mmCIF file of C-alpha atoms in Angstrom:
data_model
loop_
_atom_site.group_PDB
_atom_site.id
_atom_site.type_symbol
_atom_site.label_atom_id
_atom_site.label_comp_id
_atom_site.label_asym_id
_atom_site.label_seq_id
_atom_site.Cartn_x
_atom_site.Cartn_y
_atom_site.Cartn_z
ATOM 1 C CA UNK X 14 1.524 2.017 59.032
ATOM 2 C CA UNK X 15 3.229 5.337 57.729
ATOM 3 C CA UNK X 16 3.950 4.999 53.680
ATOM 4 C CA UNK X 17 6.454 6.517 51.961
ATOM 5 C CA UNK X 18 7.345 6.476 48.260
ATOM 6 C CA UNK X 19 9.243 3.669 46.966
ATOM 7 C CA UNK X 20 11.424 4.238 44.344
ATOM 8 C CA UNK X 21 13.404 1.997 42.006
ATOM 9 C CA UNK X 22 14.861 3.044 38.583
ATOM 10 C CA UNK X 23 13.198 6.127 38.395
ATOM 11 C CA UNK X 24 9.906 4.289 38.967
ATOM 12 C CA UNK X 25 7.134 4.690 42.072
ATOM 13 C CA UNK X 26 6.169 1.280 43.104
ATOM 14 C CA UNK X 27 3.483 2.079 45.621
ATOM 15 C CA UNK X 28 0.390 4.206 46.131
ATOM 16 C CA UNK X 29 -0.803 6.756 48.875
ATOM 17 C CA UNK X 30 -4.587 5.960 49.321
ATOM 18 C CA UNK X 31 -5.490 9.460 50.837
ATOM 19 C CA UNK X 32 -3.007 11.360 48.404
ATOM 20 C CA UNK X 33 -4.747 9.927 45.373
ATOM 21 C CA UNK X 34 -7.979 10.440 46.830
ATOM 22 C CA UNK X 35 -6.881 14.076 47.123
ATOM 23 C CA UNK X 36 -5.595 14.537 43.987
ATOM 24 C CA UNK X 37 -8.608 13.134 42.204
ATOM 25 C CA UNK X 38 -10.854 15.497 44.255
ATOM 26 C CA UNK X 39 -8.270 18.660 43.056
ATOM 27 C CA UNK X 40 -9.030 18.241 39.569
ATOM 28 C CA UNK X 41 -12.873 17.642 40.012
ATOM 29 C CA UNK X 42 -12.917 21.265 42.273
ATOM 30 C CA UNK X 43 -10.710 22.711 39.128
ATOM 31 C CA UNK X 44 -13.148 21.485 36.689
ATOM 32 C CA UNK X 45 -16.064 22.484 39.087
ATOM 33 C CA UNK X 46 -14.447 26.172 39.063
ATOM 34 C CA UNK X 47 -13.920 25.876 35.241
ATOM 35 C CA UNK X 48 -17.713 25.465 34.719
ATOM 36 C CA UNK X 49 -18.689 28.557 36.760
ATOM 37 C CA UNK X 50 -16.156 30.595 34.734
ATOM 38 C CA UNK X 51 -16.958 29.458 31.539
ATOM 39 C CA UNK X 52 -20.871 29.591 32.293
ATOM 40 C CA UNK X 53 -21.045 25.767 30.935
ATOM 41 C CA UNK X 54 -24.605 24.206 31.561
ATOM 42 C CA UNK X 55 -24.494 20.984 32.654
ATOM 43 C CA UNK X 56 -26.799 18.543 30.829
ATOM 44 C CA UNK X 57 -29.594 18.619 33.791
ATOM 45 C CA UNK X 58 -29.159 22.484 33.594
ATOM 46 C CA UNK X 59 -30.087 22.396 29.734
ATOM 47 C CA UNK X 60 -26.538 22.239 28.382
ATOM 48 C CA UNK X 61 -26.336 20.260 25.174
ATOM 49 C CA UNK X 62 -22.635 18.521 25.555
ATOM 50 C CA UNK X 63 -21.939 15.142 26.414
ATOM 51 C CA UNK X 64 -24.583 13.252 27.917
ATOM 52 C CA UNK X 65 -23.151 9.271 28.058
ATOM 53 C CA UNK X 66 -19.200 9.083 27.598
ATOM 54 C CA UNK X 67 -17.126 5.996 27.410
ATOM 55 C CA UNK X 68 -13.702 6.408 28.542
ATOM 56 C CA UNK X 69 -11.190 3.525 28.070
ATOM 57 C CA UNK X 70 -8.315 4.041 30.317
ATOM 58 C CA UNK X 71 -9.979 6.048 33.231
ATOM 59 C CA UNK X 72 -7.968 5.501 36.027
ATOM 60 C CA UNK X 73 -4.943 7.817 35.529
ATOM 61 C CA UNK X 74 -3.688 10.808 33.344
ATOM 62 C CA UNK X 75 -5.308 11.860 30.829
ATOM 63 C CA UNK X 76 -8.058 9.182 30.628
ATOM 64 C CA UNK X 77 -8.817 10.285 34.331
ATOM 65 C CA UNK X 78 -9.135 14.182 33.613
ATOM 66 C CA UNK X 79 -11.205 13.595 30.746
ATOM 67 C CA UNK X 80 -13.718 11.526 32.858
ATOM 68 C CA UNK X 81 -13.862 14.223 35.075
ATOM 69 C CA UNK X 82 -14.340 16.919 32.405
ATOM 70 C CA UNK X 83 -17.025 14.848 31.109
ATOM 71 C CA UNK X 84 -18.507 14.520 34.622
ATOM 72 C CA UNK X 85 -18.329 17.389 36.546
ATOM 73 C CA UNK X 86 -18.194 20.022 33.580
ATOM 74 C CA UNK X 87 -20.914 18.809 31.579
ATOM 75 C CA UNK X 88 -22.894 16.414 33.675
ATOM 76 C CA UNK X 89 -22.256 13.406 31.525
ATOM 77 C CA UNK X 90 -23.008 10.155 32.883
ATOM 78 C CA UNK X 91 -19.786 7.919 32.427
ATOM 79 C CA UNK X 92 -18.638 4.166 31.912
ATOM 80 C CA UNK X 93 -14.969 3.900 32.761
ATOM 81 C CA UNK X 94 -12.745 0.948 32.022
ATOM 82 C CA UNK X 95 -9.467 -0.115 33.236
ATOM 83 C CA UNK X 96 -7.680 -2.798 34.939
ATOM 84 C CA UNK X 97 -6.221 -2.119 38.215
ATOM 85 C CA UNK X 98 -5.431 -4.239 41.104
ATOM 86 C CA UNK X 99 -7.560 -3.740 44.080
ATOM 87 C CA UNK X 100 -6.016 -3.160 48.221
ATOM 88 C CA UNK X 101 -6.875 -5.369 50.916
ATOM 89 C CA UNK X 102 -6.980 -3.779 54.347
ATOM 90 C CA UNK X 103 -3.156 -4.297 54.857
ATOM 91 C CA UNK X 104 -2.116 -4.363 51.351
ATOM 92 C CA UNK X 105 -1.710 -1.655 48.700
ATOM 93 C CA UNK X 106 -3.428 -1.180 45.261
ATOM 94 C CA UNK X 107 -2.897 0.630 42.099
ATOM 95 C CA UNK X 108 -2.991 4.399 42.190
ATOM 96 C CA UNK X 109 -5.699 3.714 39.300
ATOM 97 C CA UNK X 110 -7.982 1.795 41.574
ATOM 98 C CA UNK X 111 -7.736 4.807 44.420
ATOM 99 C CA UNK X 112 -8.708 7.647 41.853
ATOM 100 C CA UNK X 113 -11.326 5.493 40.474
ATOM 101 C CA UNK X 114 -13.031 4.677 43.696
ATOM 102 C CA UNK X 115 -12.506 8.643 44.345
ATOM 103 C CA UNK X 116 -14.129 9.920 41.108
ATOM 104 C CA UNK X 117 -17.269 6.836 41.728
ATOM 105 C CA UNK X 118 -17.454 8.474 45.154
ATOM 106 C CA UNK X 119 -17.959 12.201 44.010
ATOM 107 C CA UNK X 120 -19.722 11.065 41.265
ATOM 108 C CA UNK X 121 -22.367 9.769 43.375
ATOM 109 C CA UNK X 122 -22.381 12.507 45.702
ATOM 110 C CA UNK X 123 -23.367 14.629 42.598
ATOM 111 C CA UNK X 124 -26.280 12.377 41.383
ATOM 112 C CA UNK X 125 -24.071 11.291 38.307
ATOM 113 C CA UNK X 126 -24.412 7.945 37.085
ATOM 114 C CA UNK X 127 -20.753 6.476 37.015
ATOM 115 C CA UNK X 128 -20.032 3.192 36.156
ATOM 116 C CA UNK X 129 -16.588 1.577 36.573
ATOM 117 C CA UNK X 130 -14.853 -2.120 35.631
ATOM 118 C CA UNK X 131 -12.045 -3.137 36.410
ATOM 119 C CA UNK X 132 -11.146 -4.979 33.482
ATOM 120 C CA UNK X 133 -8.979 -6.284 30.490
ATOM 121 C CA UNK X 134 -10.144 -3.621 27.881
ATOM 122 C CA UNK X 135 -8.471 -5.527 24.967
ATOM 123 C CA UNK X 136 -10.813 -8.366 25.328
ATOM 124 C CA UNK X 137 -13.903 -9.243 23.412
ATOM 125 C CA UNK X 138 -15.551 -10.018 26.701
ATOM 126 C CA UNK X 139 -15.044 -7.003 27.933
ATOM 127 C CA UNK X 140 -16.359 -4.985 25.085
ATOM 128 C CA UNK X 141 -19.643 -7.320 25.147
ATOM 129 C CA UNK X 142 -19.745 -6.224 28.987
ATOM 130 C CA UNK X 143 -19.871 -2.878 28.164
ATOM 131 C CA UNK X 144 -22.361 -2.825 25.533
ATOM 132 C CA UNK X 145 -24.698 -4.971 27.582
ATOM 133 C CA UNK X 146 -24.131 -2.039 30.123
ATOM 134 C CA UNK X 147 -24.902 0.449 28.451
ATOM 135 C CA UNK X 148 -28.132 -1.129 26.708
ATOM 136 C CA UNK X 149 -29.087 -2.200 30.396
ATOM 137 C CA UNK X 150 -28.939 1.911 31.290
ATOM 138 C CA UNK X 151 -30.917 2.674 28.053
ATOM 139 C CA UNK X 152 -28.339 4.916 26.828
ATOM 140 C CA UNK X 153 -26.408 5.439 23.539
ATOM 141 C CA UNK X 154 -22.567 6.681 23.582
ATOM 142 C CA UNK X 155 -22.282 10.255 22.469
ATOM 143 C CA UNK X 156 -18.339 10.408 23.245
ATOM 144 C CA UNK X 157 -15.794 7.448 23.537
ATOM 145 C CA UNK X 158 -12.322 8.454 24.786
ATOM 146 C CA UNK X 159 -9.471 6.247 23.756
ATOM 147 C CA UNK X 160 -6.779 6.202 26.772
ATOM 148 C CA UNK X 161 -5.564 3.146 27.214
ATOM 149 C CA UNK X 162 -1.507 2.862 28.180
ATOM 150 C CA UNK X 163 -0.558 -0.791 28.929
ATOM 151 C CA UNK X 164 3.034 -2.381 28.086
ATOM 152 C CA UNK X 165 1.237 -5.647 27.014
ATOM 153 C CA UNK X 166 -1.750 -6.643 25.092
ATOM 154 C CA UNK X 167 -3.172 -9.969 24.549
ATOM 155 C CA UNK X 168 -4.799 -10.381 21.001
ATOM 156 C CA UNK X 169 -8.794 -11.484 21.523
ATOM 157 C CA UNK X 170 -8.765 -13.092 17.748
ATOM 158 C CA UNK X 171 -5.394 -15.245 18.005
ATOM 159 C CA UNK X 172 -4.236 -18.066 20.174
ATOM 160 C CA UNK X 173 -1.037 -19.440 20.468
ATOM 161 C CA UNK X 174 -0.784 -23.390 19.758
ATOM 162 C CA UNK X 175 2.093 -24.006 22.221
ATOM 163 C CA UNK X 176 0.434 -22.319 25.018
ATOM 164 C CA UNK X 177 -3.744 -22.545 24.008
ATOM 165 C CA UNK X 178 -3.229 -18.849 25.165
ATOM 166 C CA UNK X 179 -4.254 -15.969 23.499
ATOM 167 C CA UNK X 180 -0.963 -14.317 21.934
ATOM 168 C CA UNK X 181 0.573 -11.349 24.241
ATOM 169 C CA UNK X 182 2.252 -8.394 22.441
ATOM 170 C CA UNK X 183 5.250 -6.508 24.350
ATOM 171 C CA UNK X 184 5.856 -2.951 23.580
ATOM 172 C CA UNK X 185 8.991 -1.620 23.952
ATOM 173 C CA UNK X 186 10.418 2.163 23.851
ATOM 174 C CA UNK X 187 13.275 1.972 21.739
ATOM 175 C CA UNK X 188 14.759 4.009 18.513
ATOM 176 C CA UNK X 189 14.901 2.573 15.319
ATOM 177 C CA UNK X 190 17.797 2.080 12.992
ATOM 178 C CA UNK X 191 20.524 3.161 15.571
ATOM 179 C CA UNK X 192 21.245 3.438 19.601
ATOM 180 C CA UNK X 193 19.993 6.631 21.094
ATOM 181 C CA UNK X 194 21.868 8.083 23.933
ATOM 182 C CA UNK X 195 20.862 11.043 26.271
ATOM 183 C CA UNK X 196 20.811 12.980 29.515
ATOM 184 C CA UNK X 197 17.810 12.498 32.039
ATOM 185 C CA UNK X 198 17.122 13.321 35.479
ATOM 186 C CA UNK X 199 18.145 10.751 38.331
ATOM 187 C CA UNK X 200 14.854 11.624 40.336
ATOM 188 C CA UNK X 201 16.961 10.248 43.754
ATOM 189 C CA UNK X 202 19.662 12.427 43.277
ATOM 190 C CA UNK X 203 18.566 15.760 41.761
ATOM 191 C CA UNK X 204 21.264 14.891 38.945
ATOM 192 C CA UNK X 205 21.686 14.397 35.559
ATOM 193 C CA UNK X 206 22.499 10.634 33.902
ATOM 194 C CA UNK X 207 22.859 9.640 30.626
ATOM 195 C CA UNK X 208 21.039 6.371 29.578
ATOM 196 C CA UNK X 209 20.894 4.920 26.239
ATOM 197 C CA UNK X 210 18.595 2.549 24.478
ATOM 198 C CA UNK X 211 19.354 0.117 21.786
ATOM 199 C CA UNK X 212 17.725 -0.131 18.449
ATOM 200 C CA UNK X 213 14.510 -2.099 18.436
ATOM 201 C CA UNK X 214 13.868 -5.437 15.808
ATOM 202 C CA UNK X 215 11.343 -5.716 13.770
ATOM 203 C CA UNK X 216 9.138 -8.005 15.947
ATOM 204 C CA UNK X 217 9.496 -5.032 18.682
ATOM 205 C CA UNK X 218 8.525 -2.486 16.347
ATOM 206 C CA UNK X 219 5.899 -5.116 14.896
ATOM 207 C CA UNK X 220 4.557 -6.076 18.616
ATOM 208 C CA UNK X 221 4.655 -2.016 19.644
ATOM 209 C CA UNK X 222 2.206 -0.990 17.215
ATOM 210 C CA UNK X 223 0.155 -4.088 17.997
ATOM 211 C CA UNK X 224 0.207 -2.800 21.783
ATOM 212 C CA UNK X 225 -0.236 1.107 21.631
ATOM 213 C CA UNK X 226 -1.397 1.511 17.833
ATOM 214 C CA UNK X 227 -4.761 2.061 16.298
ATOM 215 C CA UNK X 228 -6.074 -2.096 16.254
ATOM 216 C CA UNK X 229 -8.053 -2.184 19.810
ATOM 217 C CA UNK X 230 -9.539 1.075 18.992
ATOM 218 C CA UNK X 231 -10.830 0.084 15.734
ATOM 219 C CA UNK X 232 -12.427 -2.703 17.121
ATOM 220 C CA UNK X 233 -14.150 -0.835 20.069
ATOM 221 C CA UNK X 234 -15.734 1.578 17.760
ATOM 222 C CA UNK X 235 -16.522 -1.024 15.222
ATOM 223 C CA UNK X 236 -18.161 -3.552 17.831
ATOM 224 C CA UNK X 237 -20.030 -0.704 19.710
ATOM 225 C CA UNK X 238 -21.220 0.595 16.240
ATOM 226 C CA UNK X 239 -22.263 -2.949 15.201
ATOM 227 C CA UNK X 240 -24.038 -2.999 18.395
ATOM 228 C CA UNK X 241 -26.228 0.024 17.677
ATOM 229 C CA UNK X 242 -24.977 1.681 20.798
ATOM 230 C CA UNK X 243 -23.700 4.995 19.196
ATOM 231 C CA UNK X 244 -25.639 7.809 19.547
ATOM 232 C CA UNK X 245 -26.002 10.293 16.182
ATOM 233 C CA UNK X 246 -23.181 12.621 16.183
ATOM 234 C CA UNK X 247 -20.883 10.248 18.184
ATOM 235 C CA UNK X 248 -17.050 11.585 18.242
ATOM 236 C CA UNK X 249 -14.426 9.247 19.337
ATOM 237 C CA UNK X 250 -10.932 10.961 20.501
ATOM 238 C CA UNK X 251 -7.606 8.991 21.122
ATOM 239 C CA UNK X 252 -4.558 10.638 22.842
ATOM 240 C CA UNK X 253 -1.146 10.967 21.308
ATOM 241 C CA UNK X 254 2.143 13.019 21.555
ATOM 242 C CA UNK X 255 4.622 14.470 18.985
ATOM 243 C CA UNK X 256 7.064 16.347 21.045
ATOM 244 C CA UNK X 257 9.736 18.048 19.678
ATOM 245 C CA UNK X 258 12.554 17.424 16.986
ATOM 246 C CA UNK X 259 15.385 16.784 19.913
ATOM 247 C CA UNK X 260 13.239 13.771 21.028
ATOM 248 C CA UNK X 261 12.130 12.287 17.358
ATOM 249 C CA UNK X 262 14.678 9.842 17.185
ATOM 250 C CA UNK X 263 13.431 8.148 20.668
ATOM 251 C CA UNK X 264 10.012 9.079 20.386
ATOM 252 C CA UNK X 265 8.127 10.167 17.274
ATOM 253 C CA UNK X 266 10.657 8.369 14.743
ATOM 254 C CA UNK X 267 10.777 5.173 17.313
ATOM 255 C CA UNK X 268 8.706 2.623 18.136
ATOM 256 C CA UNK X 269 6.123 4.749 20.008
ATOM 257 C CA UNK X 270 5.907 6.850 17.009
ATOM 258 C CA UNK X 271 5.229 4.309 14.925
ATOM 259 C CA UNK X 272 2.592 3.084 16.999
ATOM 260 C CA UNK X 273 1.054 6.579 17.261
ATOM 261 C CA UNK X 274 1.199 6.719 13.384
ATOM 262 C CA UNK X 275 -0.842 3.837 13.280
ATOM 263 C CA UNK X 276 -3.327 5.246 15.732
ATOM 264 C CA UNK X 277 -3.485 8.157 13.500
ATOM 265 C CA UNK X 278 -4.410 6.392 10.761
ATOM 266 C CA UNK X 279 -7.072 4.275 12.401
ATOM 267 C CA UNK X 280 -8.425 7.863 13.144
ATOM 268 C CA UNK X 281 -8.829 8.535 9.360
ATOM 269 C CA UNK X 282 -10.796 5.104 9.005
ATOM 270 C CA UNK X 283 -12.485 5.380 11.972
ATOM 271 C CA UNK X 284 -13.982 8.980 10.905
ATOM 272 C CA UNK X 285 -15.173 7.715 7.813
ATOM 273 C CA UNK X 286 -17.195 4.641 9.719
ATOM 274 C CA UNK X 287 -18.614 7.021 12.189
ATOM 275 C CA UNK X 288 -19.665 9.815 9.428
ATOM 276 C CA UNK X 289 -21.405 6.885 7.229
ATOM 277 C CA UNK X 290 -23.108 5.544 10.299
ATOM 278 C CA UNK X 291 -24.022 8.233 12.991
ATOM 279 C CA UNK X 292 -22.461 11.158 11.313
ATOM 280 C CA UNK X 293 -20.090 11.043 13.852
ATOM 281 C CA UNK X 294 -16.316 11.662 13.624
ATOM 282 C CA UNK X 295 -12.931 10.462 14.847
ATOM 283 C CA UNK X 296 -9.621 12.348 15.863
ATOM 284 C CA UNK X 297 -6.572 11.781 17.595
ATOM 285 C CA UNK X 298 -5.617 14.831 20.424
ATOM 286 C CA UNK X 299 -2.120 15.745 20.573
ATOM 287 C CA UNK X 300 -1.421 16.922 24.218
ATOM 288 C CA UNK X 301 1.231 18.484 25.941
ATOM 289 C CA UNK X 302 4.112 16.621 27.448
ATOM 290 C CA UNK X 303 3.706 15.467 31.022
ATOM 291 C CA UNK X 304 4.982 13.159 33.735
ATOM 292 C CA UNK X 305 4.048 9.702 33.396
ATOM 293 C CA UNK X 306 5.340 6.457 34.398
ATOM 294 C CA UNK X 307 7.049 5.922 31.249
ATOM 295 C CA UNK X 308 8.050 9.187 30.273
ATOM 296 C CA UNK X 309 10.535 9.255 33.568
ATOM 297 C CA UNK X 310 12.653 6.475 32.052
ATOM 298 C CA UNK X 311 12.927 7.497 28.352
ATOM 299 C CA UNK X 312 16.581 9.256 27.704
ATOM 300 C CA UNK X 313 16.058 12.620 27.421
ATOM 301 C CA UNK X 314 12.513 12.979 28.099
ATOM 302 C CA UNK X 315 12.420 13.570 31.913
ATOM 303 C CA UNK X 316 15.007 16.446 31.341
ATOM 304 C CA UNK X 317 13.375 18.075 28.313
ATOM 305 C CA UNK X 318 10.037 18.454 30.581
ATOM 306 C CA UNK X 319 11.488 19.438 33.594
ATOM 307 C CA UNK X 320 13.214 22.370 31.616
ATOM 308 C CA UNK X 321 9.820 22.663 29.690
ATOM 309 C CA UNK X 322 7.800 22.948 32.781
ATOM 310 C CA UNK X 323 10.207 25.959 34.211
ATOM 311 C CA UNK X 324 9.897 27.801 30.810
ATOM 312 C CA UNK X 325 6.137 27.516 30.674
ATOM 313 C CA UNK X 326 5.564 28.114 33.970
ATOM 314 C CA UNK X 327 7.420 31.753 33.831
ATOM 315 C CA UNK X 328 5.481 32.543 30.766
ATOM 316 C CA UNK X 329 2.407 31.270 32.835
ATOM 317 C CA UNK X 330 1.200 28.805 30.194
ATOM 318 C CA UNK X 331 1.816 25.342 32.072
ATOM 319 C CA UNK X 332 -0.928 23.030 32.142
ATOM 320 C CA UNK X 333 -1.517 19.607 34.029
ATOM 321 C CA UNK X 334 -3.518 16.531 32.584
ATOM 322 C CA UNK X 335 -6.811 18.133 34.078
ATOM 323 C CA UNK X 336 -6.018 21.798 32.658
ATOM 324 C CA UNK X 337 -5.312 19.913 29.254
ATOM 325 C CA UNK X 338 -8.654 17.922 29.345
ATOM 326 C CA UNK X 339 -10.835 20.743 30.182
ATOM 327 C CA UNK X 340 -9.131 22.839 27.422
ATOM 328 C CA UNK X 341 -9.964 20.301 24.948
ATOM 329 C CA UNK X 342 -13.486 19.667 25.834
ATOM 330 C CA UNK X 343 -14.599 23.511 26.304
ATOM 331 C CA UNK X 344 -12.268 25.065 23.266
ATOM 332 C CA UNK X 345 -11.885 22.380 20.997
ATOM 333 C CA UNK X 346 -14.998 19.396 21.064
ATOM 334 C CA UNK X 347 -18.085 21.524 22.873
ATOM 335 C CA UNK X 348 -17.726 25.033 21.437
ATOM 336 C CA UNK X 349 -21.298 25.080 20.006
ATOM 337 C CA UNK X 350 -24.583 27.127 21.174
ATOM 338 C CA UNK X 351 -24.927 25.830 25.087
ATOM 339 C CA UNK X 352 -21.797 23.771 24.859
ATOM 340 C CA UNK X 353 -23.178 21.766 21.823
ATOM 341 C CA UNK X 354 -20.581 19.552 19.770
ATOM 342 C CA UNK X 355 -19.269 22.518 17.348
ATOM 343 C CA UNK X 356 -17.000 22.272 14.232
ATOM 344 C CA UNK X 357 -13.337 21.144 15.717
ATOM 345 C CA UNK X 358 -9.989 22.742 14.900
ATOM 346 C CA UNK X 359 -7.803 20.509 13.324
ATOM 347 C CA UNK X 360 -4.328 20.663 11.777
ATOM 348 C CA UNK X 361 -3.700 19.214 8.128
ATOM 349 C CA UNK X 362 -3.826 15.717 9.560
ATOM 350 C CA UNK X 363 -7.076 16.064 11.329
ATOM 351 C CA UNK X 364 -5.174 16.154 14.351
ATOM 352 C CA UNK X 365 -6.500 18.175 17.718
ATOM 353 C CA UNK X 366 -3.840 20.183 18.684
ATOM 354 C CA UNK X 367 -3.612 20.765 22.417
ATOM 355 C CA UNK X 368 0.079 21.102 22.437
ATOM 356 C CA UNK X 369 -0.224 24.229 20.698
ATOM 357 C CA UNK X 370 1.168 26.220 23.964
ATOM 358 C CA UNK X 371 4.183 23.407 24.147
ATOM 359 C CA UNK X 372 5.187 23.693 20.477
ATOM 360 C CA UNK X 373 5.218 27.628 20.306
ATOM 361 C CA UNK X 374 7.993 28.777 18.738
ATOM 362 C CA UNK X 375 9.316 31.207 21.506
ATOM 363 C CA UNK X 376 8.908 28.279 24.197
ATOM 364 C CA UNK X 377 10.819 25.535 22.188
ATOM 365 C CA UNK X 378 13.483 28.314 21.616
ATOM 366 C CA UNK X 379 13.941 28.854 25.418
ATOM 367 C CA UNK X 380 13.678 25.140 26.050
ATOM 368 C CA UNK X 381 16.744 24.368 23.369
ATOM 369 C CA UNK X 382 18.684 26.927 24.737
ATOM 370 C CA UNK X 383 18.328 25.754 28.451
ATOM 371 C CA UNK X 384 19.147 22.365 27.186
ATOM 372 C CA UNK X 385 22.005 23.615 25.425
ATOM 373 C CA UNK X 386 23.640 24.895 28.768
ATOM 374 C CA UNK X 387 22.458 22.427 31.451
ATOM 375 C CA UNK X 388 24.950 20.566 33.692
ATOM 376 C CA UNK X 389 24.868 19.114 37.144
ATOM 377 C CA UNK X 390 26.445 22.595 38.431
ATOM 378 C CA UNK X 391 23.575 24.575 37.441
ATOM 379 C CA UNK X 392 20.265 21.715 37.208
ATOM 380 C CA UNK X 393 18.970 23.634 40.109
ATOM 381 C CA UNK X 394 18.680 26.770 38.118
ATOM 382 C CA UNK X 395 18.132 25.486 34.625
ATOM 383 C CA UNK X 396 15.521 22.892 35.750
ATOM 384 C CA UNK X 397 11.905 22.884 37.355
ATOM 385 C CA UNK X 398 13.517 20.059 39.623
ATOM 386 C CA UNK X 399 10.926 20.910 42.533
ATOM 387 C CA UNK X 400 7.587 20.742 39.976
ATOM 388 C CA UNK X 401 8.802 17.717 37.964
ATOM 389 C CA UNK X 402 9.429 15.718 41.175
ATOM 390 C CA UNK X 403 6.014 16.677 42.562
ATOM 391 C CA UNK X 404 4.278 15.375 39.409
ATOM 392 C CA UNK X 405 6.279 12.483 39.396
ATOM 393 C CA UNK X 406 5.136 11.653 43.290
ATOM 394 C CA UNK X 407 1.915 13.111 42.859
ATOM 395 C CA UNK X 408 0.655 10.621 40.145
ATOM 396 C CA UNK X 409 1.056 7.753 42.639
ATOM 397 C CA UNK X 410 -0.600 10.052 45.660
ATOM 398 C CA UNK X 411 2.453 11.494 47.290
ATOM 399 C CA UNK X 412 3.651 15.210 47.649
ATOM 400 C CA UNK X 413 -0.336 16.495 47.378
ATOM 401 C CA UNK X 414 -1.409 19.778 49.232
ATOM 402 C CA UNK X 415 -3.247 18.903 52.198
ATOM 403 C CA UNK X 416 -2.527 15.399 52.799
ATOM 404 C CA UNK X 417 -0.590 14.284 56.245
ATOM 405 C CA UNK X 418 2.136 11.588 55.469
ATOM 406 C CA UNK X 419 3.306 11.431 58.618
ATOM 407 C CA UNK X 420 -0.253 9.714 59.722
ATOM 408 C CA UNK X 421 -0.572 6.294 60.344
ATOM 409 C CA UNK X 422 -3.019 4.630 57.513
ATOM 410 C CA UNK X 423 -4.525 1.423 59.291
ATOM 411 C CA UNK X 424 -6.639 0.516 56.322
ATOM 412 C CA UNK X 425 -5.375 0.203 52.591
ATOM 413 C CA UNK X 426 -9.008 0.362 51.283
ATOM 414 C CA UNK X 427 -9.841 3.466 52.734
ATOM 415 C CA UNK X 428 -9.844 6.733 51.032
ATOM 416 C CA UNK X 429 -9.844 9.085 54.264
#
């Protein structure tokens, strides 16, 4: 069959196996080029960067880019966890399944240890499985990346008496206090579309914090620490976003923002735990705004991003996931001699800021100017529609350079 993107309500519902694999390989090639450019030595070459890395949420976006940076720039052994739907010969899998398969294939070719688990990262059973695995390898983690992004989370310690199942929390993307409305981009028509989000109730706020806040990160680090599988100096990093003031009502001051603030509180708690136990540290890294499955349906975010991309590309400062994570590793985390862990530059809240280029005053001033002038008549000139649509499609393996999308796919499990 010839696979074309299936788009419903600004979401892509399917994936292209070859496109996903090629985009993962593109990111690997970028990191290899940066390794040569920066003169970074891998562990096998005598470098002192990360040696054994756990990536929770390893299959897409910042998690995948982090794993690629750790493995192909620093030569780290990696264990990845994500929950994916595997394909059959005739039925497609999730984009993350194909990304993981492409990563594993490339890592094996390079002689790197890469263990990938499709499992519920929120469960105690998965934590035990990962602890057993790293012990079996005879290694300890010196870096743990927390990049889980899920709309739901089951509570590993609480049972619903009515169902006998673990309590399930569902997150929502809503403002708090009052309705939020704003323009966004309709990906199918290249036009502006107004949408609104009703305010969240107290239960929705609490549930969103349970899903996307710091609870699960705490469980992971504390259980790994108690099991004795954290190396001396181990660091952990979780990812967040703050964004411009114009989006704060729906994001930073909304349900997601409350969860991210809880994540930041967890970073402070875990920092103390790691300092006392292994001389380590915990950070939240605030990253640049990028196209994700959720950002495409949040009022104003899609429009903001399309204008941001145009402004940053004109200035030569635009970055995607892989550029951000490579910079996080090389210019924030591993800045010591021979790429050893160095002193990490942080803001007043102990957060790493790799959204620095996005939040520059001149960038935001230009974005605000264009946001105020955009209309359906000038949208093609004001926005980077082509770039936004490319990123939207590429997350599912479409519109990737070098892929023949007219070619029949006879086996949905194949990456070639």
